[in-house]
CSV table of C-alpha atoms in Angstrom, one decimal:
chain,number,residue,atom,x,y,z
A,8,MET,CA,0.0,0.0,0.0
A,9,ALA,CA,1.0,3.6,-0.4
A,10,SER,CA,2.3,5.5,2.6
A,11,ALA,CA,-0.3,7.0,4.9
A,12,THR,CA,-1.5,10.5,4.6
A,13,THR,CA,-4.0,12.4,6.7
A,14,LEU,CA,-7.2,14.2,6.2
A,15,THR,CA,-8.3,17.0,8.6
A,16,THR,CA,-11.7,16.6,10.2
A,17,ASP,CA,-13.6,18.3,13.0
A,18,TRP,CA,-12.4,15.7,15.5
A,19,GLY,CA,-8.8,15.4,14.4
A,20,GLU,CA,-6.6,13.9,11.7
A,21,MET,CA,-7.8,10.8,9.8
A,22,ALA,CA,-5.1,8.6,8.4
A,23,TYR,CA,-5.5,6.8,5.1
A,24,SER,CA,-3.6,5.3,2.2
A,25,ASP,CA,-4.6,5.3,-1.5
A,26,THR,CA,-2.7,3.4,-4.2
A,27,GLY,CA,-4.4,5.3,-7.0
A,28,GLY,CA,-4.8,3.1,-10.1
A,29,SER,CA,-7.4,2.9,-12.8
A,30,GLY,CA,-9.3,-0.2,-11.7
A,31,LYS,CA,-12.3,-0.3,-9.4
A,32,SER,CA,-11.9,1.4,-6.1
A,33,LEU,CA,-11.9,-0.9,-3.1
A,34,LEU,CA,-12.0,0.7,0.3
A,35,PHE,CA,-11.1,-1.5,3.3
A,36,LEU,CA,-12.7,-1.0,6.7
A,37,HIS,CA,-11.0,-2.7,9.6
A,38,GLY,CA,-12.5,-4.3,12.8
A,39,THR,CA,-12.6,-2.9,16.3
A,40,GLY,CA,-9.1,-2.6,17.8
A,41,CYS,CA,-7.5,-3.3,14.4
A,42,ASP,CA,-6.2,-0.8,11.8
A,43,SER,CA,-5.0,-0.4,8.2
A,44,ALA,CA,-2.0,-2.6,8.7
A,45,ASP,CA,-4.3,-5.6,9.2
A,46,TRP,CA,-5.2,-5.5,5.5
A,47,THR,CA,-1.6,-5.7,4.2
A,48,SER,CA,-1.6,-9.5,3.6
A,49,VAL,CA,-4.9,-9.1,1.6
A,50,THR,CA,-4.0,-6.0,-0.4
A,51,GLU,CA,-0.6,-7.2,-1.5
A,52,LYS,CA,-2.3,-10.1,-3.3
A,53,LEU,CA,-4.6,-7.9,-5.3
A,54,PRO,CA,-4.0,-6.7,-8.9
A,55,GLN,CA,-1.5,-3.8,-9.0
A,56,ASN,CA,-3.9,-1.7,-11.2
A,57,GLN,CA,-6.7,-1.9,-8.6
A,58,ARG,CA,-7.3,1.3,-6.6
A,59,LEU,CA,-6.9,0.2,-3.0
A,60,ILE,CA,-7.8,2.5,-0.1
A,61,THR,CA,-7.4,1.8,3.6
A,62,PHE,CA,-8.0,4.1,6.5
A,63,ASP,CA,-7.9,4.1,10.3
A,64,PHE,CA,-11.2,4.7,12.2
A,65,ARG,CA,-11.1,7.4,14.9
A,66,GLY,CA,-8.7,6.5,17.7
A,67,HIS,CA,-7.3,3.5,15.7
A,68,GLY,CA,-3.9,3.2,14.0
A,69,GLN,CA,-2.5,6.5,13.0
A,70,SER,CA,-5.8,8.5,13.3
A,71,SER,CA,-6.3,11.0,16.1
A,72,VAL,CA,-8.1,10.0,19.2
A,73,PRO,CA,-11.4,11.8,19.6
A,74,THR,CA,-12.1,13.6,22.9
A,75,GLU,CA,-15.9,13.9,22.3
A,76,PRO,CA,-18.3,11.0,22.3
A,77,PHE,CA,-19.1,9.5,18.9
A,78,THR,CA,-21.2,6.6,17.4
A,79,LEU,CA,-21.0,4.1,14.6
A,80,THR,CA,-22.9,6.6,12.5
A,81,HIS,CA,-20.0,9.1,12.9
A,82,LEU,CA,-17.7,6.4,11.5
A,83,ALA,CA,-19.9,6.1,8.5
A,84,ASN,CA,-19.7,9.9,8.1
A,85,ASP,CA,-15.9,9.6,8.2
A,86,VAL,CA,-16.0,7.1,5.3
A,87,LEU,CA,-18.2,9.4,3.2
A,88,HIS,CA,-16.0,12.4,4.0
A,89,LEU,CA,-12.9,10.4,2.8
A,90,VAL,CA,-14.6,9.2,-0.4
A,91,ASN,CA,-15.8,12.7,-1.2
A,92,SER,CA,-12.4,14.3,-0.4
A,93,ILE,CA,-10.4,12.0,-2.7
A,94,GLY,CA,-13.0,12.2,-5.5
A,95,ILE,CA,-14.3,8.7,-5.7
A,96,GLN,CA,-17.6,8.4,-7.7
A,97,GLU,CA,-18.1,4.7,-7.1
A,98,VAL,CA,-16.6,2.4,-4.4
A,99,ILE,CA,-16.7,-1.2,-3.3
A,100,LEU,CA,-16.5,-1.4,0.5
A,101,VAL,CA,-14.7,-4.4,2.1
A,102,GLY,CA,-15.4,-4.5,5.8
A,103,HIS,CA,-14.3,-6.8,8.5
A,104,SER,CA,-16.5,-7.1,11.7
A,105,LEU,CA,-17.1,-3.5,12.8
A,106,GLY,CA,-15.9,-2.4,9.4
A,107,GLY,CA,-18.6,-4.5,7.8
A,108,MET,CA,-21.3,-2.9,10.0
A,109,VAL,CA,-20.0,0.6,9.1
A,110,ALA,CA,-20.0,-0.4,5.5
A,111,MET,CA,-23.7,-1.3,5.6
A,112,GLU,CA,-24.4,2.1,7.3
A,113,VAL,CA,-22.5,3.9,4.6
A,114,ALA,CA,-24.3,2.0,1.8
A,115,LYS,CA,-27.7,2.7,3.4
A,116,ARG,CA,-26.9,6.4,3.1
A,117,SER,CA,-25.0,6.8,-0.1
A,118,SER,CA,-25.5,5.8,-3.7
A,119,CYS,CA,-21.7,5.9,-4.3
A,120,VAL,CA,-21.4,2.4,-2.9
A,121,ALA,CA,-21.4,-0.1,-5.7
A,122,GLY,CA,-21.1,-3.2,-3.6
A,123,LEU,CA,-20.3,-4.7,-0.3
A,124,VAL,CA,-17.9,-7.5,0.8
A,125,LEU,CA,-18.7,-8.2,4.4
A,126,LEU,CA,-16.2,-10.3,6.3
A,127,GLU,CA,-18.2,-11.4,9.4
A,128,GLY,CA,-19.8,-8.0,9.3
A,129,TRP,CA,-22.7,-8.6,11.6
A,130,THR,CA,-26.4,-7.8,10.9
A,131,SER,CA,-26.5,-7.1,14.6
A,132,LEU,CA,-23.9,-7.6,17.3
A,133,SER,CA,-26.0,-10.2,19.1
A,134,SER,CA,-25.4,-12.4,16.1
A,135,ALA,CA,-21.7,-12.5,16.9
A,136,GLY,CA,-22.2,-14.0,20.3
A,137,SER,CA,-24.8,-16.6,19.6
A,138,ALA,CA,-24.6,-17.8,16.0
A,139,PHE,CA,-21.6,-20.1,16.4
A,140,ASP,CA,-20.2,-22.7,18.8
A,141,THR,CA,-17.7,-21.3,21.2
A,142,GLY,CA,-13.9,-21.5,20.7
A,143,ARG,CA,-13.9,-20.4,17.1
A,144,PHE,CA,-13.1,-16.7,17.5
A,145,TYR,CA,-9.4,-16.8,16.7
A,146,GLY,CA,-9.7,-19.8,14.4
A,147,ALA,CA,-6.4,-21.6,13.8
A,148,LEU,CA,-4.2,-18.5,14.5
A,149,SER,CA,-1.1,-19.2,16.5
A,150,GLN,CA,-0.9,-18.0,20.1
A,151,THR,CA,1.6,-15.4,19.0
A,152,GLU,CA,-0.9,-14.0,16.4
A,153,ARG,CA,-3.7,-14.1,19.0
A,154,THR,CA,-1.6,-12.2,21.5
A,155,SER,CA,-0.7,-9.6,18.9
A,156,ILE,CA,-4.4,-9.0,18.0
A,157,GLN,CA,-5.4,-8.9,21.7
A,158,GLN,CA,-2.6,-6.5,22.7
A,159,LYS,CA,-3.3,-4.1,19.8
A,160,ALA,CA,-7.0,-4.1,20.7
A,161,GLU,CA,-6.3,-3.4,24.3
A,162,LYS,CA,-3.9,-0.6,23.5
A,163,THR,CA,-6.4,1.0,21.1
A,164,ARG,CA,-9.2,0.9,23.7
A,165,ASN,CA,-7.0,2.4,26.4
A,166,ARG,CA,-6.5,5.5,24.2
A,167,PHE,CA,-10.1,6.5,24.7
A,168,LYS,CA,-11.7,8.2,27.7
A,169,PRO,CA,-14.2,5.8,29.2
A,170,ASN,CA,-17.3,7.9,28.4
A,171,VAL,CA,-16.1,8.3,24.7
A,172,TRP,CA,-15.6,4.5,24.3
A,173,GLU,CA,-18.9,3.8,26.1
A,174,SER,CA,-20.9,6.0,23.7
A,175,PHE,CA,-19.3,4.3,20.7
A,176,TRP,CA,-19.8,0.8,21.9
A,177,THR,CA,-23.4,1.4,22.9
A,178,SER,CA,-24.0,2.5,19.3
A,179,VAL,CA,-22.4,-0.7,18.0
A,180,GLN,CA,-24.6,-2.8,20.3
A,181,ASP,CA,-27.7,-0.9,19.1
A,182,PHE,CA,-26.8,-1.4,15.4
A,183,ASP,CA,-29.2,-3.5,13.3
A,184,ALA,CA,-29.0,-3.7,9.5
A,185,TYR,CA,-31.7,-6.3,8.9
A,186,VAL,CA,-34.1,-3.8,7.2
A,187,TYR,CA,-31.3,-2.4,5.1
A,188,LEU,CA,-30.1,-5.8,3.9
A,189,LYS,CA,-33.7,-6.9,3.1
A,190,GLN,CA,-34.1,-3.9,0.7
A,191,ALA,CA,-30.5,-3.6,-0.6
A,192,CYS,CA,-30.2,-3.3,-4.4
A,193,ILE,CA,-26.5,-3.6,-4.7
A,194,PRO,CA,-24.5,-6.9,-4.8
A,195,ILE,CA,-23.4,-8.1,-1.4
A,196,TYR,CA,-21.1,-10.9,-0.3
A,197,GLU,CA,-21.6,-12.1,3.3
A,198,VAL,CA,-18.5,-14.0,4.1
A,199,PHE,CA,-18.0,-16.1,7.3
A,200,GLY,CA,-15.6,-18.5,8.7
A,201,GLU,CA,-17.1,-22.0,8.8
A,202,MET,CA,-15.5,-23.0,12.2
A,203,GLY,CA,-18.1,-23.4,14.9
A,204,LYS,CA,-21.0,-23.4,12.4
A,205,ASN,CA,-24.1,-25.4,13.6
A,206,LYS,CA,-27.6,-26.1,12.4
A,207,LEU,CA,-28.9,-22.7,13.9
A,208,THR,CA,-26.0,-20.5,12.7
A,209,GLU,CA,-27.6,-19.2,9.5
A,210,GLN,CA,-30.9,-18.5,11.3
A,211,LYS,CA,-29.1,-16.6,14.0
A,212,LEU,CA,-27.0,-14.6,11.6
A,213,ARG,CA,-30.2,-12.9,10.5
A,214,ILE,CA,-29.4,-12.5,6.8
A,215,PRO,CA,-32.7,-11.7,5.1
A,216,PRO,CA,-33.7,-13.4,1.8
A,217,ASN,CA,-32.5,-11.1,-0.9
A,218,PRO,CA,-31.3,-12.2,-4.4
A,219,ASN,CA,-28.5,-9.6,-4.2
A,220,ILE,CA,-26.9,-11.3,-1.2
A,221,LYS,CA,-24.6,-14.2,-1.6
A,222,VAL,CA,-23.3,-16.1,1.5
A,223,ILE,CA,-19.8,-17.5,1.3
A,224,TRP,CA,-18.2,-19.9,3.9
A,225,VAL,CA,-14.5,-20.1,4.3
A,226,PRO,CA,-13.5,-23.6,5.6
A,227,ASN,CA,-11.5,-24.0,8.8
A,228,ALA,CA,-11.7,-20.3,9.5
A,229,GLY,CA,-12.8,-18.3,12.5
A,230,HIS,CA,-13.6,-14.6,12.9
A,231,TYR,CA,-10.3,-13.0,11.8
A,232,LEU,CA,-10.5,-13.8,8.1
A,233,PRO,CA,-8.0,-11.2,6.9
A,234,HIS,CA,-5.4,-12.6,9.3
A,235,GLU,CA,-6.2,-16.3,8.9
A,236,TYR,CA,-6.8,-16.6,5.2
A,237,PRO,CA,-5.7,-13.4,3.4
A,238,GLU,CA,-5.4,-15.2,0.1
A,239,ALA,CA,-9.0,-16.5,0.3
A,240,VAL,CA,-10.1,-12.9,1.1
A,241,SER,CA,-8.2,-11.4,-1.8
A,242,ASP,CA,-9.6,-14.1,-4.1
A,243,ILE,CA,-13.1,-13.3,-3.0
A,244,CYS,CA,-12.5,-9.6,-3.6
A,245,ILE,CA,-11.2,-10.3,-7.1
A,246,LYS,CA,-14.2,-12.5,-7.9
A,247,PHE,CA,-16.5,-9.8,-6.7
A,248,VAL,CA,-14.9,-7.2,-8.9
A,249,GLU,CA,-14.9,-9.5,-11.9
A,250,THR,CA,-18.5,-10.6,-11.5
A,251,PHE,CA,-20.0,-7.1,-11.0
A,252,SER,CA,-17.9,-4.9,-13.2
């Protein structure tokens, strides 16, 4: 990826990277406690002419830490601010976990979103805790990799004042995209790790019937798909672009 630059906002500096390129624009949205760096193993496997953009949510990675309370909706506003600022007319959003939830909120509010690739981007947060058997969260990642993810997440959360984090996390808990997904008119891939799947999983994930939504299962994977199987994720992104270009 290109080196990070910053965009000034009313809450601070927002860090992002943009490779340019003439291909479809893919904007990658990371999960809670992660940052742009967590996409590196995915983006390095994508075609060089693809325009790839990553950015760090408020308080994550190299972005400023906000001092005022904010919500998931504010994160969606940040995405739209970035898209407008760098002059993208049409974008495919690739979101992991929280990033997938933000991606749906952006798509609900803007016609510039041409498609969604949701990597365990929950319809609602309750789905994350009840849809799968326990013990699958970190999949087959090594203890070293698990510790790295956990330490980064803890470090990120500790940057925020308690009331600021509480406001944000309450909005994540209140998020529900079922109505949006039911009515969505753009192509959507819902991608999940197959580890821990049981006979009630698909029902509890609350993905409404919609011909524009395709559900994809990644074998032997848990929640952290960009870390566990970056090549599979990049292949899914390539297939999405090829299918819907």
